[in-house]
mmCIF file with all atom_site columns, C-alpha atoms in Angstrom:
data_model
loop_
_atom_site.group_PDB
_atom_site.id
_atom_site.type_symbol
_atom_site.label_atom_id
_atom_site.label_alt_id
_atom_site.label_comp_id
_atom_site.label_asym_id
_atom_site.label_entity_id
_atom_site.label_seq_id
_atom_site.pdbx_PDB_ins_code
_atom_site.Cartn_x
_atom_site.Cartn_y
_atom_site.Cartn_z
_atom_site.occupancy
_atom_site.B_iso_or_equiv
_atom_site.pdbx_formal_charge
_atom_site.auth_seq_id
_atom_site.auth_comp_id
_atom_site.auth_asym_id
_atom_site.auth_atom_id
_atom_site.pdbx_PDB_model_num
ATOM 1   C CA . MET U 1 1   ? 223.181 126.824 72.045 1.00 57.00 ? 47  MET U CA 1
ATOM 2   C CA . PRO U 1 2   ? 221.215 125.282 74.930 1.00 63.00 ? 48  PRO U CA 1
ATOM 3   C CA . PRO U 1 3   ? 221.128 121.495 75.146 1.00 68.00 ? 49  PRO U CA 1
ATOM 4   C CA . GLN U 1 4   ? 218.023 119.935 73.658 1.00 63.00 ? 50  GLN U CA 1
ATOM 5   C CA . ASN U 1 5   ? 215.912 117.609 75.748 1.00 62.00 ? 51  ASN U CA 1
ATOM 6   C CA . PRO U 1 6   ? 215.562 114.327 73.784 1.00 58.00 ? 52  PRO U CA 1
ATOM 7   C CA . PHE U 1 7   ? 212.070 113.838 75.233 1.00 57.00 ? 53  PHE U CA 1
ATOM 8   C CA . ASP U 1 8   ? 210.679 117.086 73.811 1.00 57.00 ? 54  ASP U CA 1
ATOM 9   C CA . ALA U 1 9   ? 208.325 116.831 70.853 1.00 52.00 ? 55  ALA U CA 1
ATOM 10  C CA . LEU U 1 10  ? 209.960 117.253 67.481 1.00 48.00 ? 56  LEU U CA 1
ATOM 11  C CA . PRO U 1 11  ? 209.268 120.569 65.774 1.00 51.00 ? 57  PRO U CA 1
ATOM 12  C CA . THR U 1 12  ? 206.769 120.297 62.930 1.00 48.00 ? 58  THR U CA 1
ATOM 13  C CA . GLY U 1 13  ? 207.582 123.561 61.250 1.00 49.00 ? 59  GLY U CA 1
ATOM 14  C CA . SER U 1 14  ? 205.764 126.783 61.750 1.00 49.00 ? 60  SER U CA 1
ATOM 15  C CA . SER U 1 15  ? 202.189 127.248 60.758 1.00 48.00 ? 61  SER U CA 1
ATOM 16  C CA . ASP U 1 16  ? 201.192 129.788 58.217 1.00 49.00 ? 62  ASP U CA 1
ATOM 17  C CA . PRO U 1 17  ? 200.399 132.999 60.094 1.00 50.00 ? 63  PRO U CA 1
ATOM 18  C CA . ALA U 1 18  ? 197.450 133.478 57.753 1.00 50.00 ? 64  ALA U CA 1
ATOM 19  C CA . ALA U 1 19  ? 195.950 130.147 58.836 1.00 51.00 ? 65  ALA U CA 1
ATOM 20  C CA . PRO U 1 20  ? 192.886 130.659 60.987 1.00 53.00 ? 66  PRO U CA 1
ATOM 21  C CA . SER U 1 21  ? 193.457 130.160 64.695 1.00 58.00 ? 67  SER U CA 1
ATOM 22  C CA . SER U 1 22  ? 190.152 128.303 64.866 1.00 65.00 ? 68  SER U CA 1
ATOM 23  C CA . ALA U 1 23  ? 191.248 125.649 62.355 1.00 73.00 ? 69  ALA U CA 1
ATOM 24  C CA . ARG U 1 24  ? 189.780 122.248 63.134 1.00 78.00 ? 70  ARG U CA 1
ATOM 25  C CA . VAL U 1 25  ? 192.126 119.561 64.393 1.00 84.00 ? 71  VAL U CA 1
ATOM 26  C CA . TYR U 1 26  ? 191.381 115.865 64.002 1.00 87.00 ? 72  TYR U CA 1
ATOM 27  C CA . SER U 1 27  ? 192.184 114.297 67.353 1.00 86.00 ? 73  SER U CA 1
ATOM 28  C CA . PRO U 1 28  ? 194.389 111.228 67.859 1.00 87.00 ? 74  PRO U CA 1
ATOM 29  C CA . ALA U 1 29  ? 191.222 109.260 68.713 1.00 88.00 ? 75  ALA U CA 1
ATOM 30  C CA . GLN U 1 30  ? 189.675 110.265 65.384 1.00 90.00 ? 76  GLN U CA 1
ATOM 31  C CA . VAL U 1 31  ? 192.875 109.277 63.568 1.00 91.00 ? 77  VAL U CA 1
ATOM 32  C CA . LEU U 1 32  ? 192.838 105.932 65.414 1.00 91.00 ? 78  LEU U CA 1
ATOM 33  C CA . GLY U 1 33  ? 189.209 105.293 64.440 1.00 91.00 ? 79  GLY U CA 1
ATOM 34  C CA . ALA U 1 34  ? 189.813 106.234 60.820 1.00 92.00 ? 80  ALA U CA 1
ATOM 35  C CA . THR U 1 35  ? 192.861 103.966 60.695 1.00 92.00 ? 81  THR U CA 1
ATOM 36  C CA . PHE U 1 36  ? 190.829 101.121 62.213 1.00 92.00 ? 82  PHE U CA 1
ATOM 37  C CA . PHE U 1 37  ? 188.130 101.324 59.546 1.00 92.00 ? 83  PHE U CA 1
ATOM 38  C CA . GLY U 1 38  ? 190.044 102.714 56.562 1.00 91.00 ? 84  GLY U CA 1
ATOM 39  C CA . GLY U 1 39  ? 193.636 101.673 57.065 1.00 90.00 ? 85  GLY U CA 1
ATOM 40  C CA . VAL U 1 40  ? 196.797 103.732 57.140 1.00 92.00 ? 86  VAL U CA 1
ATOM 41  C CA . LEU U 1 41  ? 195.611 105.788 54.177 1.00 93.00 ? 87  LEU U CA 1
ATOM 42  C CA . ALA U 1 42  ? 192.600 107.111 56.119 1.00 94.00 ? 88  ALA U CA 1
ATOM 43  C CA . GLY U 1 43  ? 194.730 108.064 59.123 1.00 93.00 ? 89  GLY U CA 1
ATOM 44  C CA . CYS U 1 44  ? 197.280 109.804 56.902 1.00 94.00 ? 90  CYS U CA 1
ATOM 45  C CA . PHE U 1 45  ? 194.489 111.631 55.098 1.00 95.00 ? 91  PHE U CA 1
ATOM 46  C CA . LEU U 1 46  ? 193.167 113.061 58.387 1.00 93.00 ? 92  LEU U CA 1
ATOM 47  C CA . ILE U 1 47  ? 196.653 114.068 59.491 1.00 92.00 ? 93  ILE U CA 1
ATOM 48  C CA . GLY U 1 48  ? 197.106 115.637 56.057 1.00 93.00 ? 94  GLY U CA 1
ATOM 49  C CA . LEU U 1 49  ? 193.899 117.616 56.641 1.00 92.00 ? 95  LEU U CA 1
ATOM 50  C CA . ASN U 1 50  ? 195.380 118.803 59.951 1.00 89.00 ? 96  ASN U CA 1
ATOM 51  C CA . HIS U 1 51  ? 198.506 119.989 58.141 1.00 88.00 ? 97  HIS U CA 1
ATOM 52  C CA . ASN U 1 52  ? 196.447 121.658 55.420 1.00 89.00 ? 98  ASN U CA 1
ATOM 53  C CA . ASN U 1 53  ? 194.227 123.423 57.969 1.00 85.00 ? 99  ASN U CA 1
ATOM 54  C CA . HIS U 1 54  ? 197.366 124.906 59.522 1.00 83.00 ? 100 HIS U CA 1
ATOM 55  C CA . GLY U 1 55  ? 198.879 126.205 56.299 1.00 84.00 ? 101 GLY U CA 1
ATOM 56  C CA . GLN U 1 56  ? 201.282 123.323 55.636 1.00 86.00 ? 102 GLN U CA 1
ATOM 57  C CA . ALA U 1 57  ? 200.057 122.203 52.200 1.00 89.00 ? 103 ALA U CA 1
ATOM 58  C CA . THR U 1 58  ? 203.330 120.587 51.101 1.00 92.00 ? 104 THR U CA 1
ATOM 59  C CA . ARG U 1 59  ? 203.521 118.578 54.295 1.00 90.00 ? 105 ARG U CA 1
ATOM 60  C CA . ALA U 1 60  ? 199.880 117.530 53.817 1.00 91.00 ? 106 ALA U CA 1
ATOM 61  C CA . LEU U 1 61  ? 200.639 116.227 50.327 1.00 94.00 ? 107 LEU U CA 1
ATOM 62  C CA . TRP U 1 62  ? 203.648 114.231 51.549 1.00 94.00 ? 108 TRP U CA 1
ATOM 63  C CA . THR U 1 63  ? 201.592 112.778 54.391 1.00 93.00 ? 109 THR U CA 1
ATOM 64  C CA . VAL U 1 64  ? 198.888 111.526 52.021 1.00 94.00 ? 110 VAL U CA 1
ATOM 65  C CA . LEU U 1 65  ? 201.519 110.105 49.643 1.00 94.00 ? 111 LEU U CA 1
ATOM 66  C CA . ALA U 1 66  ? 203.105 108.324 52.605 1.00 94.00 ? 112 ALA U CA 1
ATOM 67  C CA . GLY U 1 67  ? 199.652 106.902 53.377 1.00 93.00 ? 113 GLY U CA 1
ATOM 68  C CA . PHE U 1 68  ? 199.428 105.414 49.866 1.00 93.00 ? 114 PHE U CA 1
ATOM 69  C CA . ALA U 1 69  ? 202.940 103.983 50.182 1.00 93.00 ? 115 ALA U CA 1
ATOM 70  C CA . GLY U 1 70  ? 202.271 102.592 53.666 1.00 91.00 ? 116 GLY U CA 1
ATOM 71  C CA . SER U 1 71  ? 199.034 100.998 52.515 1.00 89.00 ? 117 SER U CA 1
ATOM 72  C CA . ALA U 1 72  ? 200.816 99.379  49.576 1.00 89.00 ? 118 ALA U CA 1
ATOM 73  C CA . VAL U 1 73  ? 203.557 98.047  51.858 1.00 89.00 ? 119 VAL U CA 1
ATOM 74  C CA . LEU U 1 74  ? 201.053 96.617  54.352 1.00 87.00 ? 120 LEU U CA 1
ATOM 75  C CA . LEU U 1 75  ? 199.032 95.052  51.544 1.00 83.00 ? 121 LEU U CA 1
ATOM 76  C CA . GLY U 1 76  ? 202.189 93.478  50.131 1.00 84.00 ? 122 GLY U CA 1
ATOM 77  C CA . ILE U 1 77  ? 203.233 92.151  53.529 1.00 85.00 ? 123 ILE U CA 1
ATOM 78  C CA . GLY U 1 78  ? 199.746 90.728  54.034 1.00 80.00 ? 124 GLY U CA 1
ATOM 79  C CA . PHE U 1 79  ? 199.939 88.773  50.795 1.00 79.00 ? 125 PHE U CA 1
ATOM 80  C CA . MET U 1 80  ? 203.421 87.433  51.585 1.00 83.00 ? 126 MET U CA 1
ATOM 81  C CA . LEU U 1 81  ? 202.563 86.070  55.039 1.00 81.00 ? 127 LEU U CA 1
ATOM 82  C CA . PRO U 1 82  ? 202.352 82.291  55.409 1.00 82.00 ? 128 PRO U CA 1
ATOM 83  C CA . GLU U 1 83  ? 198.850 80.815  55.498 1.00 80.00 ? 129 GLU U CA 1
ATOM 84  C CA . ASN U 1 84  ? 198.591 80.114  59.223 1.00 82.00 ? 130 ASN U CA 1
ATOM 85  C CA . PHE U 1 85  ? 200.502 83.174  60.375 1.00 79.00 ? 131 PHE U CA 1
ATOM 86  C CA . PRO U 1 86  ? 198.524 85.380  62.785 1.00 77.00 ? 132 PRO U CA 1
ATOM 87  C CA . GLY U 1 87  ? 198.503 88.612  60.826 1.00 72.00 ? 133 GLY U CA 1
ATOM 88  C CA . MET U 1 88  ? 196.310 90.717  63.142 1.00 75.00 ? 134 MET U CA 1
ATOM 89  C CA . GLY U 1 89  ? 199.334 92.331  64.781 1.00 77.00 ? 135 GLY U CA 1
ATOM 90  C CA . ILE U 1 90  ? 200.202 94.213  61.609 1.00 80.00 ? 136 ILE U CA 1
ATOM 91  C CA . PRO U 1 91  ? 197.011 96.332  61.345 1.00 81.00 ? 137 PRO U CA 1
ATOM 92  C CA . ILE U 1 92  ? 196.854 96.768  65.120 1.00 86.00 ? 138 ILE U CA 1
ATOM 93  C CA . GLY U 1 93  ? 200.431 98.031  65.112 1.00 86.00 ? 139 GLY U CA 1
ATOM 94  C CA . SER U 1 94  ? 199.692 100.433 62.276 1.00 87.00 ? 140 SER U CA 1
ATOM 95  C CA . MET U 1 95  ? 196.625 101.780 64.112 1.00 89.00 ? 141 MET U CA 1
ATOM 96  C CA . PHE U 1 96  ? 198.536 102.617 67.258 1.00 89.00 ? 142 PHE U CA 1
ATOM 97  C CA . GLY U 1 97  ? 201.489 103.883 65.233 1.00 89.00 ? 143 GLY U CA 1
ATOM 98  C CA . MET U 1 98  ? 199.200 106.384 63.493 1.00 89.00 ? 144 MET U CA 1
ATOM 99  C CA . ARG U 1 99  ? 197.697 107.395 66.840 1.00 90.00 ? 145 ARG U CA 1
ATOM 100 C CA . GLY U 1 100 ? 201.181 107.960 68.264 1.00 88.00 ? 146 GLY U CA 1
ATOM 101 C CA . TYR U 1 101 ? 202.136 110.049 65.246 1.00 88.00 ? 147 TYR U CA 1
ATOM 102 C CA . ALA U 1 102 ? 198.993 112.183 65.677 1.00 87.00 ? 148 ALA U CA 1
ATOM 103 C CA . ILE U 1 103 ? 199.777 112.654 69.385 1.00 85.00 ? 149 ILE U CA 1
ATOM 104 C CA . SER U 1 104 ? 203.347 113.733 68.635 1.00 85.00 ? 150 SER U CA 1
ATOM 105 C CA . LEU U 1 105 ? 202.152 116.254 66.051 1.00 82.00 ? 151 LEU U CA 1
ATOM 106 C CA . GLN U 1 106 ? 199.597 117.722 68.435 1.00 78.00 ? 152 GLN U CA 1
ATOM 107 C CA . ALA U 1 107 ? 202.200 117.911 71.197 1.00 72.00 ? 153 ALA U CA 1
ATOM 108 C CA . ALA U 1 108 ? 204.278 120.092 68.899 1.00 71.00 ? 154 ALA U CA 1
ATOM 109 C CA . GLY U 1 109 ? 201.162 122.210 68.504 1.00 63.00 ? 155 GLY U CA 1
ATOM 110 C CA . TYR U 1 110 ? 201.243 123.425 64.910 1.00 66.00 ? 156 TYR U CA 1
ATOM 111 C CA . GLY U 1 111 ? 202.664 126.665 66.260 1.00 61.00 ? 157 GLY U CA 1
ATOM 112 C CA . ARG U 1 112 ? 199.763 127.157 68.680 1.00 62.00 ? 158 ARG U CA 1
ATOM 113 C CA . ASP U 1 113 ? 197.948 125.365 71.484 1.00 61.00 ? 159 ASP U CA 1
ATOM 114 C CA . VAL U 1 114 ? 195.651 122.847 69.792 1.00 64.00 ? 160 VAL U CA 1
ATOM 115 C CA . ARG U 1 115 ? 194.098 121.383 72.935 1.00 64.00 ? 161 ARG U CA 1
ATOM 116 C CA . ASP U 1 116 ? 191.338 123.979 72.804 1.00 65.00 ? 162 ASP U CA 1
ATOM 117 C CA . ALA U 1 117 ? 190.935 123.849 69.021 1.00 70.00 ? 163 ALA U CA 1
ATOM 118 C CA . PRO U 1 118 ? 187.593 122.691 67.647 1.00 73.00 ? 164 PRO U CA 1
ATOM 119 C CA . SER U 1 119 ? 187.547 118.999 66.806 1.00 78.00 ? 165 SER U CA 1
ATOM 120 C CA . GLY U 1 120 ? 187.136 117.753 63.261 1.00 82.00 ? 166 GLY U CA 1
ATOM 121 C CA . HIS U 1 121 ? 183.686 116.723 62.023 1.00 85.00 ? 167 HIS U CA 1
ATOM 122 C CA . PHE U 1 122 ? 182.672 113.115 62.620 1.00 90.00 ? 168 PHE U CA 1
ATOM 123 C CA . GLY U 1 123 ? 181.072 113.009 59.166 1.00 91.00 ? 169 GLY U CA 1
ATOM 124 C CA . VAL U 1 124 ? 184.425 113.731 57.528 1.00 90.00 ? 170 VAL U CA 1
ATOM 125 C CA . VAL U 1 125 ? 186.084 110.990 59.588 1.00 91.00 ? 171 VAL U CA 1
ATOM 126 C CA . ALA U 1 126 ? 183.366 108.507 58.596 1.00 93.00 ? 172 ALA U CA 1
ATOM 127 C CA . ALA U 1 127 ? 183.487 109.493 54.918 1.00 94.00 ? 173 ALA U CA 1
ATOM 128 C CA . VAL U 1 128 ? 187.287 109.263 54.762 1.00 93.00 ? 174 VAL U CA 1
ATOM 129 C CA . SER U 1 129 ? 187.243 105.893 56.552 1.00 93.00 ? 175 SER U CA 1
ATOM 130 C CA . PHE U 1 130 ? 184.555 104.440 54.275 1.00 95.00 ? 176 PHE U CA 1
ATOM 131 C CA . THR U 1 131 ? 186.177 105.752 51.084 1.00 94.00 ? 177 THR U CA 1
ATOM 132 C CA . CYS U 1 132 ? 189.601 104.415 52.045 1.00 92.00 ? 178 CYS U CA 1
ATOM 133 C CA . PHE U 1 133 ? 188.079 101.060 53.026 1.00 94.00 ? 179 PHE U CA 1
ATOM 134 C CA . ILE U 1 134 ? 186.396 100.741 49.611 1.00 95.00 ? 180 ILE U CA 1
ATOM 135 C CA . PHE U 1 135 ? 189.641 101.780 47.892 1.00 92.00 ? 181 PHE U CA 1
ATOM 136 C CA . MET U 1 136 ? 191.624 99.149  49.812 1.00 89.00 ? 182 MET U CA 1
ATOM 137 C CA . MET U 1 137 ? 189.084 96.434  49.006 1.00 91.00 ? 183 MET U CA 1
ATOM 138 C CA . LEU U 1 138 ? 189.294 97.351  45.315 1.00 91.00 ? 184 LEU U CA 1
ATOM 139 C CA . MET U 1 139 ? 193.078 97.076  45.508 1.00 86.00 ? 185 MET U CA 1
ATOM 140 C CA . VAL U 1 140 ? 192.795 93.633  47.115 1.00 84.00 ? 186 VAL U CA 1
ATOM 141 C CA . VAL U 1 141 ? 190.433 92.501  44.346 1.00 88.00 ? 187 VAL U CA 1
ATOM 142 C CA . VAL U 1 142 ? 192.810 93.829  41.666 1.00 87.00 ? 188 VAL U CA 1
ATOM 143 C CA . VAL U 1 143 ? 195.782 92.044  43.256 1.00 80.00 ? 189 VAL U CA 1
ATOM 144 C CA . VAL U 1 144 ? 193.866 88.757  43.667 1.00 81.00 ? 190 VAL U CA 1
ATOM 145 C CA . ILE U 1 145 ? 192.559 88.836  40.104 1.00 85.00 ? 191 ILE U CA 1
ATOM 146 C CA . GLY U 1 146 ? 196.002 89.827  38.828 1.00 80.00 ? 192 GLY U CA 1
ATOM 147 C CA . ALA U 1 147 ? 197.642 86.986  40.745 1.00 74.00 ? 193 ALA U CA 1
ATOM 148 C CA . GLY U 1 148 ? 195.018 84.577  39.383 1.00 75.00 ? 194 GLY U CA 1
ATOM 149 C CA . LEU U 1 149 ? 195.717 85.626  35.810 1.00 68.00 ? 195 LEU U CA 1
ATOM 150 C CA . LEU U 1 150 ? 199.457 85.173  36.281 1.00 66.00 ? 196 LEU U CA 1
ATOM 151 C CA . ASP U 1 151 ? 199.066 81.728  37.857 1.00 66.00 ? 197 ASP U CA 1
ATOM 152 C CA . PRO U 1 152 ? 199.047 79.074  35.067 1.00 62.00 ? 198 PRO U CA 1
#
């Protein structure tokens, strides 16, 4: 067995051979923008669409579920921070973490060269970002109202 270079991209599993070779790929910049406006959930949703477009439906489902879990964790951390703590590093870190994850997945290539693949639609990116933003704001309202009801 040849030695493995630790700097090579991790394998992402093979794509479904029936998946179209012209499947759209949401770029790391699109994932970054979606994560900026819609949080981790929006970025995970776009990466999940990438997986789904390449015949990896189970992986797409797990990616979206991880987005829900990551959003819940970040929301919980945000509510536990002290009042004067500068919390902007947390969403900035999650944005660039999602971008790095998208870059590593595209480096592995989904079983093909994705650099020449058509880019995902901007309208989908905007819709996912807006929907996830509204969802997150609703969750914040539910948590704030719930905390207010529990506080005597």
